[in-house]
Coordinates of C-alpha atoms and ligand atoms in Angstrom, one line a residue:
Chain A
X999 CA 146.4 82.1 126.4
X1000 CA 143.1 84.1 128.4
X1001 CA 140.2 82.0 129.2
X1002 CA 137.8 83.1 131.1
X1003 CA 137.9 82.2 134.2
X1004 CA 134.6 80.3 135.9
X1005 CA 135.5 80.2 139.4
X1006 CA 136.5 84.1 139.4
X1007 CA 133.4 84.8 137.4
X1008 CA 131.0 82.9 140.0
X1009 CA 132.2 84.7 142.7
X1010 CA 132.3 88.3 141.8
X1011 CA 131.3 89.5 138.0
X1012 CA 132.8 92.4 137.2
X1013 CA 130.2 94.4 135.6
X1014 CA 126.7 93.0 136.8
X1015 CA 123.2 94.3 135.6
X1016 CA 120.3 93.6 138.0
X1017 CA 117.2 94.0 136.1
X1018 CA 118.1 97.4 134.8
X1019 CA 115.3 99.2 133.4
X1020 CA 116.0 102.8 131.5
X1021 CA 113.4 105.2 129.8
X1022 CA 114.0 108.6 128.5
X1023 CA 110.5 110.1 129.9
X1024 CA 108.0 107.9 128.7
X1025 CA 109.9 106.4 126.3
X1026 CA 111.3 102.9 127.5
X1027 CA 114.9 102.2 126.2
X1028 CA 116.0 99.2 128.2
X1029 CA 113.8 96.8 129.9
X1030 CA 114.3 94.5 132.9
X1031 CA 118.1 93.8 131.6
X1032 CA 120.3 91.7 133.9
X1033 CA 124.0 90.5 132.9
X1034 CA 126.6 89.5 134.5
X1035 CA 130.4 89.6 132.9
X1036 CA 133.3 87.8 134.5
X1037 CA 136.7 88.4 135.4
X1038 CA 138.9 89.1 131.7
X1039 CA 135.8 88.8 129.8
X1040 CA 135.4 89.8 126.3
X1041 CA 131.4 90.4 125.9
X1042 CA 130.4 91.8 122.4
X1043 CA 127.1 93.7 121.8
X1044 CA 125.1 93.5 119.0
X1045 CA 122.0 94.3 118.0
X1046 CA 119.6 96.7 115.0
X1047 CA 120.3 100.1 115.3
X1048 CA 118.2 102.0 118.0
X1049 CA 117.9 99.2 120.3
X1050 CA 119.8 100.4 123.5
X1051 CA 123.4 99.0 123.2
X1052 CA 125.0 102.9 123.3
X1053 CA 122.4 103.2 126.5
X1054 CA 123.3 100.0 128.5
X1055 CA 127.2 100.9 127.7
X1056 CA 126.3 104.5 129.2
X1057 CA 124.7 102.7 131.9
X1058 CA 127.1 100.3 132.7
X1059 CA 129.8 103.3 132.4
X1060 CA 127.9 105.0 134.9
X1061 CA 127.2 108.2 132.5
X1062 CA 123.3 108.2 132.9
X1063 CA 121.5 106.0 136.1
X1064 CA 119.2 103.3 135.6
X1065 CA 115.5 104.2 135.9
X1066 CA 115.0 101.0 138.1
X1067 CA 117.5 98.0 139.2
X1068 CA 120.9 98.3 140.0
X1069 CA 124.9 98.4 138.4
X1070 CA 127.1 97.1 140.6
X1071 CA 130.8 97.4 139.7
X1072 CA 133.1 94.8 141.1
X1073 CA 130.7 94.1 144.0
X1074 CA 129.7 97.6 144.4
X1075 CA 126.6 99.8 143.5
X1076 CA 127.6 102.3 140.8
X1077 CA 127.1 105.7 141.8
X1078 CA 128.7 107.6 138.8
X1079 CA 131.7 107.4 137.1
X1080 CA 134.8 105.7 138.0
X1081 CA 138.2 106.2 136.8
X1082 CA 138.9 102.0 136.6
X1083 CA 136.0 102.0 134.2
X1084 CA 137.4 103.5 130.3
X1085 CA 135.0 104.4 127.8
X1086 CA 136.1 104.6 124.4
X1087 CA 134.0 106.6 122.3
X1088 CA 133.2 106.3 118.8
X1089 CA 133.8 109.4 117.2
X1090 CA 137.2 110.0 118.8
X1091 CA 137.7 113.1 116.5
X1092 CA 135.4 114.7 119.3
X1093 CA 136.7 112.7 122.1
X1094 CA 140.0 114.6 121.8
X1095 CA 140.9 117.9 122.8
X1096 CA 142.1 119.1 119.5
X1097 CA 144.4 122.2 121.7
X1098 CA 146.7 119.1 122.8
X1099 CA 148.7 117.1 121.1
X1100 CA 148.7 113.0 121.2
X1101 CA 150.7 112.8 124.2
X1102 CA 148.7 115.8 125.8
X1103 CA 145.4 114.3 125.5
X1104 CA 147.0 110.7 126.9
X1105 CA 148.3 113.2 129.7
X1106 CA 144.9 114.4 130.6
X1107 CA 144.2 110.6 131.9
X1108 CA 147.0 111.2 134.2
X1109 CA 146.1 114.0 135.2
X1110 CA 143.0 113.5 136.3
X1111 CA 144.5 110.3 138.0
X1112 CA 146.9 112.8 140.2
X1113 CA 149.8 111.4 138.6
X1114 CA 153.0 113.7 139.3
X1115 CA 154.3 115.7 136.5
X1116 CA 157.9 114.1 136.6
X1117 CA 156.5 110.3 136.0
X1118 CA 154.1 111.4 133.3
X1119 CA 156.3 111.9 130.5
X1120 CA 157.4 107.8 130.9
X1121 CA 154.2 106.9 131.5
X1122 CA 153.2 108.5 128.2
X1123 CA 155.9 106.9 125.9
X1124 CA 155.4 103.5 127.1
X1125 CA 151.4 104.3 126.1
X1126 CA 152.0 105.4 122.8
X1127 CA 154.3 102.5 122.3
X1128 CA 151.6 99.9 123.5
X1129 CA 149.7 101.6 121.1
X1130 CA 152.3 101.7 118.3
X1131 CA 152.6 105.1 118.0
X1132 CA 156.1 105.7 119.5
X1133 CA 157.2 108.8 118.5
X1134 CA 154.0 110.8 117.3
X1135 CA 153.2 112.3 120.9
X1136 CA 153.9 115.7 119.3
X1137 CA 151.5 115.4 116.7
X1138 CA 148.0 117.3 117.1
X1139 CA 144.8 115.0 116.3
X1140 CA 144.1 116.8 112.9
X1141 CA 147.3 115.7 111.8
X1142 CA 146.5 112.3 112.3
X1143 CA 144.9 109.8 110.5
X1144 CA 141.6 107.9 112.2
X1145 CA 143.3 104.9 112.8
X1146 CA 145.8 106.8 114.6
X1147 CA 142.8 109.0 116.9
X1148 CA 141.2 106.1 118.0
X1149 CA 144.6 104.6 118.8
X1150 CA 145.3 107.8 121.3
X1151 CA 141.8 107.5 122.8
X1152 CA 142.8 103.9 123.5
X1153 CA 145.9 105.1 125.1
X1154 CA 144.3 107.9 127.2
X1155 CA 141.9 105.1 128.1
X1156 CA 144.5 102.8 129.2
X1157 CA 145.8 105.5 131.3
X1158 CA 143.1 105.3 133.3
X1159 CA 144.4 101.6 134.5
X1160 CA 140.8 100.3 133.7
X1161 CA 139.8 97.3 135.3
X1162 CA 137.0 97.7 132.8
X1163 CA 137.0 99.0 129.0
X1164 CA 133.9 99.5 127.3
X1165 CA 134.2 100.2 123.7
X1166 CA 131.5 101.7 122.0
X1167 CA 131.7 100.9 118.3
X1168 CA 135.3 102.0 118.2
X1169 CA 136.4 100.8 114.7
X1170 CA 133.1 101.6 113.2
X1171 CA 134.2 104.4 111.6
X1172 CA 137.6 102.6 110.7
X1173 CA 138.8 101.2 106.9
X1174 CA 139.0 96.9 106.9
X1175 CA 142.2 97.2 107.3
X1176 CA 142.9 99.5 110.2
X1177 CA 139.7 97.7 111.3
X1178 CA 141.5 94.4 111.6
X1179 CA 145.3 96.3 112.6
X1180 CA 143.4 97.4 115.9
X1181 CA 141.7 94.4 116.6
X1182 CA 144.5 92.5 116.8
X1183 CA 146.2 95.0 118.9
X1184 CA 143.1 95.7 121.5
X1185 CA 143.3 91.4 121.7
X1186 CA 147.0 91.8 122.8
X1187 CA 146.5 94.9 125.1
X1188 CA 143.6 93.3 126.8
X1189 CA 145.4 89.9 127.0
X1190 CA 148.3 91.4 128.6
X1191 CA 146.3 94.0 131.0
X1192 CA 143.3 91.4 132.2
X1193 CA 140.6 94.0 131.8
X1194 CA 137.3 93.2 131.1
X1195 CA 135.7 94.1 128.2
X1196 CA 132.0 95.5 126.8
X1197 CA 132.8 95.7 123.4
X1198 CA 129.7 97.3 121.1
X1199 CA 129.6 96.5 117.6
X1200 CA 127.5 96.4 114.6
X1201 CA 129.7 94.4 112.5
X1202 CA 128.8 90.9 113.3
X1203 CA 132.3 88.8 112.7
X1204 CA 133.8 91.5 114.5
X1205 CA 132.1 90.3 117.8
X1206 CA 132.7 86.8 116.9
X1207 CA 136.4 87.4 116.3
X1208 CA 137.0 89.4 119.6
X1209 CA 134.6 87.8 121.6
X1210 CA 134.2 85.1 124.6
X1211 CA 130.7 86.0 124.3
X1212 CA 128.0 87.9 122.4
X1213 CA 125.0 89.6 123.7
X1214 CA 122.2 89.9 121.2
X1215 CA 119.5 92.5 121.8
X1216 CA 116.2 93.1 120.9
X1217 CA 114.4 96.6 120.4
X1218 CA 111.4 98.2 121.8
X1219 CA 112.3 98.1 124.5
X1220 CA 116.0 96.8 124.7
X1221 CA 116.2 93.1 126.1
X1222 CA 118.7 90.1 126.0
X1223 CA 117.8 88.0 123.0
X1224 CA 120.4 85.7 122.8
X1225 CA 123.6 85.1 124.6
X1226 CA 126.0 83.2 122.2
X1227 CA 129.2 81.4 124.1
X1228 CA 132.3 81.7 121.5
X1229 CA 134.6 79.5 122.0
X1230 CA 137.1 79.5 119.1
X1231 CA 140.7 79.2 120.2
X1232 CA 143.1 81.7 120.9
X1233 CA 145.3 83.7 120.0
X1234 CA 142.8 84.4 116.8
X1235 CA 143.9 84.9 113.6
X1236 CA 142.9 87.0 111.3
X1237 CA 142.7 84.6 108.4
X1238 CA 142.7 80.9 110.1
X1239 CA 139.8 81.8 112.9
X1240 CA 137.6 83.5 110.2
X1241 CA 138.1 80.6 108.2
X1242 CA 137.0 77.9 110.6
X1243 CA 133.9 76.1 110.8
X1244 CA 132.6 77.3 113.9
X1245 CA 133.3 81.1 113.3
X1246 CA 131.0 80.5 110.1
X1247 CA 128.5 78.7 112.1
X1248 CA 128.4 81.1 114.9
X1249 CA 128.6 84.2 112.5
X1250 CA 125.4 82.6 110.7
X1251 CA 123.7 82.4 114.1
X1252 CA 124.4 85.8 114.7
X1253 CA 123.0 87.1 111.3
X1254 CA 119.6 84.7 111.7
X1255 CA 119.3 86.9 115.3
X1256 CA 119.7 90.1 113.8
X1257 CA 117.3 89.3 110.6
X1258 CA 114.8 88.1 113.2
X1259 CA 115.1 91.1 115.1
X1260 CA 114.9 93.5 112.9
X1261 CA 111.8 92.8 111.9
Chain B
X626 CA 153.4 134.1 95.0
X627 CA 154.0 136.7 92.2
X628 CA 150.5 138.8 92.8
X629 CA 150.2 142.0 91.9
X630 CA 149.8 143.4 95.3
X631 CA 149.9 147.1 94.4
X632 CA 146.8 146.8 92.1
X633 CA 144.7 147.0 95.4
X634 CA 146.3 150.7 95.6
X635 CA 145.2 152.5 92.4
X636 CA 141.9 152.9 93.1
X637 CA 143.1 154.9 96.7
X638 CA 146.0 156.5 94.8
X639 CA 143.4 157.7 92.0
X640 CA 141.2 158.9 94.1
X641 CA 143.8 161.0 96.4
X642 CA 145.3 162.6 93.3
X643 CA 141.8 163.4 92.1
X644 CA 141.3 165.2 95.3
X645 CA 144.6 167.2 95.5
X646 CA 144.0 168.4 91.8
X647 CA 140.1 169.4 92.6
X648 CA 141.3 171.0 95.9
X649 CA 144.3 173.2 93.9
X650 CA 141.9 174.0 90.7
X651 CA 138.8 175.4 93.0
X652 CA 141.1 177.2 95.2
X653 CA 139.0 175.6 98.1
X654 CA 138.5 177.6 101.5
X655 CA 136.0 174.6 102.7
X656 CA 135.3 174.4 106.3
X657 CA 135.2 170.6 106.2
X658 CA 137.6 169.6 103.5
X659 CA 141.5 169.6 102.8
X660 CA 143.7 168.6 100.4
X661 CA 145.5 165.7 100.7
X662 CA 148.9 167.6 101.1
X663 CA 147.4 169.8 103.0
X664 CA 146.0 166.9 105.3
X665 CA 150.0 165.3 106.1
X666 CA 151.6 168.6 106.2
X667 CA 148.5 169.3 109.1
X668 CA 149.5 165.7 110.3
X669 CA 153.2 166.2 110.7
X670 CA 152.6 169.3 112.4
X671 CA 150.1 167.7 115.2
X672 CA 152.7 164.8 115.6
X673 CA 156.2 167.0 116.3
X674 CA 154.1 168.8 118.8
X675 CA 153.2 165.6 120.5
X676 CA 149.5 167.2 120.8
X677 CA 148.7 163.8 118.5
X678 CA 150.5 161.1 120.7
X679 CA 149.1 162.6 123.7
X680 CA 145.5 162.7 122.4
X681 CA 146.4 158.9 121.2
X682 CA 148.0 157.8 124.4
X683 CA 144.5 159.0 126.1
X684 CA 141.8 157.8 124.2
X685 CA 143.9 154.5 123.7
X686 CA 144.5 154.1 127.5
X687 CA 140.7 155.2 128.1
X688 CA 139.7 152.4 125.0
X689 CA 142.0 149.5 126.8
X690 CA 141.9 149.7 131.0
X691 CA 137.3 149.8 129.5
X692 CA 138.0 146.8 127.0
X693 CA 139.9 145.1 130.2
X694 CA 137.1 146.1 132.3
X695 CA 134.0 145.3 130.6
X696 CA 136.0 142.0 128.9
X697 CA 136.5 141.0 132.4
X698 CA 133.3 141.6 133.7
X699 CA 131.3 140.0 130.3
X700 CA 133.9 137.3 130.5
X701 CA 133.2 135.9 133.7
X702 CA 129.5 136.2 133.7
X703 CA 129.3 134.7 130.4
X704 CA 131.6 131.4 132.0
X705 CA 129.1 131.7 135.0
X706 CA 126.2 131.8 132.7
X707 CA 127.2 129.1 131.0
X708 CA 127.9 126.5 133.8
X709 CA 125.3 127.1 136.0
X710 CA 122.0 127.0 133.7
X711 CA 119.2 128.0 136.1
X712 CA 121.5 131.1 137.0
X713 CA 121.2 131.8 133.2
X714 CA 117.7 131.2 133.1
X715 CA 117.0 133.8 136.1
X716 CA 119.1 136.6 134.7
X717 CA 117.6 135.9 130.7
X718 CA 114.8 138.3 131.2
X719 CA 117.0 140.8 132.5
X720 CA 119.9 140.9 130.2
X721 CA 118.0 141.1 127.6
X722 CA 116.7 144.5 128.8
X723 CA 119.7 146.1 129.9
X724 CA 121.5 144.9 126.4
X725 CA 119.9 146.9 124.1
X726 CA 120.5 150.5 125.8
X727 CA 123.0 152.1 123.3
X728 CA 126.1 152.5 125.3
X729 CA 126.2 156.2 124.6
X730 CA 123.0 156.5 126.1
X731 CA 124.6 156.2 129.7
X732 CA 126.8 159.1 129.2
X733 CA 124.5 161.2 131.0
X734 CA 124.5 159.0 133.9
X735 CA 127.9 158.1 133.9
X736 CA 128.7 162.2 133.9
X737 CA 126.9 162.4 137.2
X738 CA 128.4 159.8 138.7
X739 CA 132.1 160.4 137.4
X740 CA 132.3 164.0 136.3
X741 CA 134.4 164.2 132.8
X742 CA 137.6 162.4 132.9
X743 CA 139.2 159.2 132.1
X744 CA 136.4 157.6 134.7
X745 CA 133.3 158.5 133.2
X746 CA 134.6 157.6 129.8
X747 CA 136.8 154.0 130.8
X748 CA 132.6 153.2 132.7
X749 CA 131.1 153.8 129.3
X750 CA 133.7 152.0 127.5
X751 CA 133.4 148.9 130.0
X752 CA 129.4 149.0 129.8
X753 CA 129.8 148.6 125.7
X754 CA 132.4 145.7 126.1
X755 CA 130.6 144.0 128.6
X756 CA 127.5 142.7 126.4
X757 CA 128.8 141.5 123.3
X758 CA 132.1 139.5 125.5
X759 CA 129.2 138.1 128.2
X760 CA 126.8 137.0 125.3
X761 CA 129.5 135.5 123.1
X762 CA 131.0 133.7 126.1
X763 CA 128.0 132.4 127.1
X764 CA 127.5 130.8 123.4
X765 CA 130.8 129.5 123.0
X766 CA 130.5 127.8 126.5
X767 CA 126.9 126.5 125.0
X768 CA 129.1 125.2 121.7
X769 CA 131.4 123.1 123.9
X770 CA 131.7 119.4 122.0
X771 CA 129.2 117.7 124.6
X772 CA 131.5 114.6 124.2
X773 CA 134.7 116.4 125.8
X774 CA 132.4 117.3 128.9
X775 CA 131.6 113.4 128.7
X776 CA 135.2 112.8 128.7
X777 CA 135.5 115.1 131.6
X778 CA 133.0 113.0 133.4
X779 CA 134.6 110.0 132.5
X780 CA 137.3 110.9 133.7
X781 CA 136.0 112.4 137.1
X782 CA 137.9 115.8 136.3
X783 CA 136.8 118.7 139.2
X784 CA 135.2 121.2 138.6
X785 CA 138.3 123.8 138.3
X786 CA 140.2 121.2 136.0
X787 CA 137.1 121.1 134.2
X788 CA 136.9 124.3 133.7
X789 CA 140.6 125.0 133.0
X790 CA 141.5 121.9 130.9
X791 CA 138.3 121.7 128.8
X792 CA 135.9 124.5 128.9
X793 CA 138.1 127.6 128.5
X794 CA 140.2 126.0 125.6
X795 CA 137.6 124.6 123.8
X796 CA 135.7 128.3 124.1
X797 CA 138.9 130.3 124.1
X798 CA 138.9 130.7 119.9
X799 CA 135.6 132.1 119.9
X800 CA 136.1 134.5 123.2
X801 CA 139.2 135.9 121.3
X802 CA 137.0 136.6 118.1
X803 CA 134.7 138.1 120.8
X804 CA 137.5 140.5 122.3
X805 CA 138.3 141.2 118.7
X806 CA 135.0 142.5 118.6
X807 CA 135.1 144.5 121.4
X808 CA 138.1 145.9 120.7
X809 CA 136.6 147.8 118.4
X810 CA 133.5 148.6 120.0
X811 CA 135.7 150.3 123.1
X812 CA 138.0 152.7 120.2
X813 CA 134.2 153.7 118.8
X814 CA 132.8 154.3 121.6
X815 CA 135.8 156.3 123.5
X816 CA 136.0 158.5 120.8
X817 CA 132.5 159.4 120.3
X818 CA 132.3 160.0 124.0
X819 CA 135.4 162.6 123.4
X820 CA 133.3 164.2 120.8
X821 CA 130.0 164.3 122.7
X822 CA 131.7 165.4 126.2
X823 CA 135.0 164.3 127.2
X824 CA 137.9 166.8 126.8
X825 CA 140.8 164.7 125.8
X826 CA 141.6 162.4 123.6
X827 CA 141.6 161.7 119.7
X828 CA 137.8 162.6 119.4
X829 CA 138.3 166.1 121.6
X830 CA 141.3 166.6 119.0
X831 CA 138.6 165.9 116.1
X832 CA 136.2 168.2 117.9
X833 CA 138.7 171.3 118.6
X834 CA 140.0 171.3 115.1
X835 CA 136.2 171.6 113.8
X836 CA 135.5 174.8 116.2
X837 CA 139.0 176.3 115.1
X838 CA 138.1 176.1 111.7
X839 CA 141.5 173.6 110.6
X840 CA 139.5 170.9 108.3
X841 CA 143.1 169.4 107.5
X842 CA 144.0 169.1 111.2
X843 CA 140.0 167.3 111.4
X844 CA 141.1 164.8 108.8
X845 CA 144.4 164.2 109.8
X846 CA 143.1 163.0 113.3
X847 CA 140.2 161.2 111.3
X848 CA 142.7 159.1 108.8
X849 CA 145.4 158.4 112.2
X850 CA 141.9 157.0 114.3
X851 CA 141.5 154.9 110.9
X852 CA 145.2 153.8 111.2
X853 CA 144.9 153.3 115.2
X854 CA 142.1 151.1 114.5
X855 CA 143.6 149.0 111.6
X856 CA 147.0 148.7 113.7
X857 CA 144.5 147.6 116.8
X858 CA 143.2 144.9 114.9
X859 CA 146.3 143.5 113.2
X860 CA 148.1 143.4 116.6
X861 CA 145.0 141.5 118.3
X862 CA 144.7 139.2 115.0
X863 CA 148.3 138.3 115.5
X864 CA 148.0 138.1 119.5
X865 CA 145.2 135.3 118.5
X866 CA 147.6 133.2 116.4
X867 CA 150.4 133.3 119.0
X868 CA 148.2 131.9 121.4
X869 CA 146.8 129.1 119.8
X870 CA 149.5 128.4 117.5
X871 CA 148.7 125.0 115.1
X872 CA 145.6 124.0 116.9
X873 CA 144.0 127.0 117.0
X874 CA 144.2 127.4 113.2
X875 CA 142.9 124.1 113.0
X876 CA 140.0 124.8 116.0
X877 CA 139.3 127.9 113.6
X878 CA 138.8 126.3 110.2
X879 CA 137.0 123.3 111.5
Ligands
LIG582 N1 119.4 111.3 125.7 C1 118.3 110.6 125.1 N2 117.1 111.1 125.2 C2 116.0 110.5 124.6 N3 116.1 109.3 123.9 C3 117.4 108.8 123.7 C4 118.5 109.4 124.3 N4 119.6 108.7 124.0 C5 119.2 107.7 123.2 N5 117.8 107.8 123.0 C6 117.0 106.8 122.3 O1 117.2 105.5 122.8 C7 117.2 104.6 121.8 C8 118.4 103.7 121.9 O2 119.5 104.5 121.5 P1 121.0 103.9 121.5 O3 121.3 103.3 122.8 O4 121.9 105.0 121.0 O5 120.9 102.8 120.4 P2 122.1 102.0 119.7 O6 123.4 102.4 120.2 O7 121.7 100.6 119.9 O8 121.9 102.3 118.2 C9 117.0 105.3 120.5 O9 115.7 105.2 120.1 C10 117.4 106.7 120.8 O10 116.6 107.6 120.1
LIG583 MG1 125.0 103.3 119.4

């Protein structure tokens, strides 16, 4: 299926950090970070709570700008942000505008975007669809379950035709098995779109399972700790790839990192 | 669904009966009371010789073109307010002395400048309105999810779709509670600038019935201005659930 490809990644990363420091007044959040992310990458990041990964994803979506060093997006500096980069938010009961119904709030995307009026309503469908929520576009978010919020926030995002998602503990807030339901389906979106992906997470199979590689960070102030290659095959499965050997080993590295720096 | 809905009526109904019988027993000649029959009979009388709906049609015109006014007015400074912060800081100081003049206090002012007339009182009506619509804008704008601006960013939205798509929705429910409020403020405030100076309208009516000695013409306007302002209400409160439909609900009891 998608491997990351090493000759596309040499020559331009999609998403690069150059020694990206970020402090909130005196207060250091992120220090000297640099990170480069390929072409079709999946990069999960992990890390204790309070340690910067919601910051750098900010950073990196060009929400707040880096006290010192520089973003650069697909070869260029980032000066804000861009409608090829899609943030998906966490709590996507406040991400959505509760006046508009599912296909509505996918429509704002489009919007934005300048897309004319007449090619929306296809547009929309066919996101809902990839989403797997064909038929609901009249539904208002109340009237939907979280699974199903999170799924129109990933639909409004993919609106956006992002060359880059970044994904902010999306499925945090999520049940196991909605969890795993829209893991699988991100994997297929992603696999058939290309984008890149900086994937946060606190749940540490979750980033083995998605990811071609995890980015462990330390706290005070927020630094690389460990970047952990994953090379399990794909397509992943939910129960053969957590099963394996390697996903065991690589999810007990993971855990060792995090124990270490938590304390 | 079976509730006894008349229940809420005895008390009322008591109490009106009470009234009629203490009205017939004493053989009242009071200056300021009526009895109840006495009260519709007066009512009836002011309403077949249109003297009612005339006195209604002004003080309600007078009430709405100074709700519009001042609504407008408070409306737009409160959405100006609330998107450009240092502006907000700059006029803080003073807003904050110019708010607390009770509205009424103008009318002296507002006499000079207008004369008596539909003018002076529509300016005092406006000036009430303005305050309470400007300061409740500006919150509601202040209560905006900071995650949908976010989203707005994200999204590179300008500044008018900005303001059209995400700030005004997401502060409309509150603005309308806000009108609601002021809506009420403006039939106060034009009637008790009828009674203080104006000569027209409902609290002129009040006023003339007082100095011809008729206490049942008096209370018949005073229980119709109850009924105006009760039908005012219900009309807005249902205005509010056109407009935002199932979301607003929703927006409301979250
Ligand atoms: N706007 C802000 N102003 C000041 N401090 C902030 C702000 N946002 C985050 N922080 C601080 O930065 C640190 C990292 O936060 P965050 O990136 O949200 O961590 P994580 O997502 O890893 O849990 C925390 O200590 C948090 O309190
Ligand atoms: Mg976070």
């Amino acid at each position: 299926m998608r491997a990351p490809d090493t000759t596309v990644k040499a020559a331009a990363p999609v998403i690069a950090f150059d020694k990206i420091t970020l402090a909130f007044g005196a207060k250091t959040i992120i220090s000297d970070l640099s990170l480069e992310i390929g072409r079709g990458e999946i990069v999960c990041v992990i890390g204790p709570s309070g340690c910067g990964k919601t910051t750098a994803l900010r950073v990196a979506g060009g929400l707040i700008p880096p006290t010192k060093g520089t973003v650069r997006l697909l070869g260029e500096p980032m000066a804000g942000p861009r409608r090829d980069v899609a943030i998906v938010f966490q709590d996507y009961a406040k991400a959505l505008l509760p006046w508009r119904t599912a296909a509505g709030n996918i429509s704002l995307a489009l919007e934005a975007a300048g897309v004319a009026q007449s090619e929306r309503g296809d547009r929309i469908r066919d996101l809902l669809t990839k989403v797997g929520l064909a038929g609901h576009e009249d539904k208002y978010p109340t009237e939907m379950s979280g699974g199903m919020q999170q799924r129109i926030q990933i639909a409004r995002c993919l609106a956006q035709d992002p060359a880059v998602l970044l994904m902010d503990e999306p499925f945090g807030a999520l049940d196991a098995m909605t969890r795993q339901g829209l893991q699988d389906e991100m994997l297929a979106i992603v696999a058939e779109t290309g984008a890149t992906v900086f994937f946060v997470t606190h749940d540490l199979e979750e980033a083995v399972y998605l990811g071609d590689r995890v980015i462990g960070l330390l706290p005070h102030p927020g630094r690389i700790g460990i970047d952990q290659r994953i090379d399990l095959p794909r397509p992943r499965n939910q129960l053969e790839t957590r099963e394996t050997l390697e996903f065991l080993r690589l999810r007990r590295t993971l855990f060792d990192f995090i124990e270490k720096a938590e304390h | 669904m079976k509730r006894a809905w008349w229940k809420g009526l005895v008390v009322p109904a008591a109490l009106i009966v009470l009234a009629e019988l203490a009205m017939r027993v004493q053989g009242s000649t009071s200056m300021s009371l009526a009895a109840p029959s006495d009260i519709v009979a007066a009512f009836f009388a002011i309403l077949f010789d249109g003297s009612l709906l005339l006195a209604t049609r002004d003080t309600l015109v007078s009430a709405g073109i100074g709700l519009a006014a001042g609504g407008f007015i408070g409306l737009a400074l409160g959405i100006l307010f609330g998107l450009v912060k240092p502006l907000d800081r700059l006029m803080e100081v003073t807003i904050e002395a110019i708010r607390p003049i009770p509205s009424v206090a103008i009318l002296p002012i507002a006499m000079l400048v207008f004369g008596f007339g539909y003018r002076m009182e529509i300016a005092i009506v406006a000036f009430s309105c303005l305050w309470p619509v400007m300061i409740m804008t500006r919150s509601a704008m202040a209560g905006i999810e900071p995650r949908l601006l976010e989203v707005s960013r994200a999204l590179r939205l300008s500044t008018w779709d900005r303001v059209h798509k995400i700030v005004l929705p997401a502060a409309l429910p509150r603005i309308m509670v806000a009108f609601r409020l002021a809506a009420s403020i403006a039939l106060v405030v034009a009637v008790t600038v009828e009674i203080a100076a104006n000569p027209l309208g409902l609290g002129y009516g009040i006023l003339v019935a007082q100095q011809a000695l008729q206490p049942a013409v008096m209370l018949a306007y005073l229980v119709w201005i109850g009924i105006v302002g009760y039908l005012l209400n219900a009309a807005l409160s249902l205005m509010q659930q056109r407009l935002f439909g199932r979301a607003g609900r929703v927006e409301a009891a979250s």
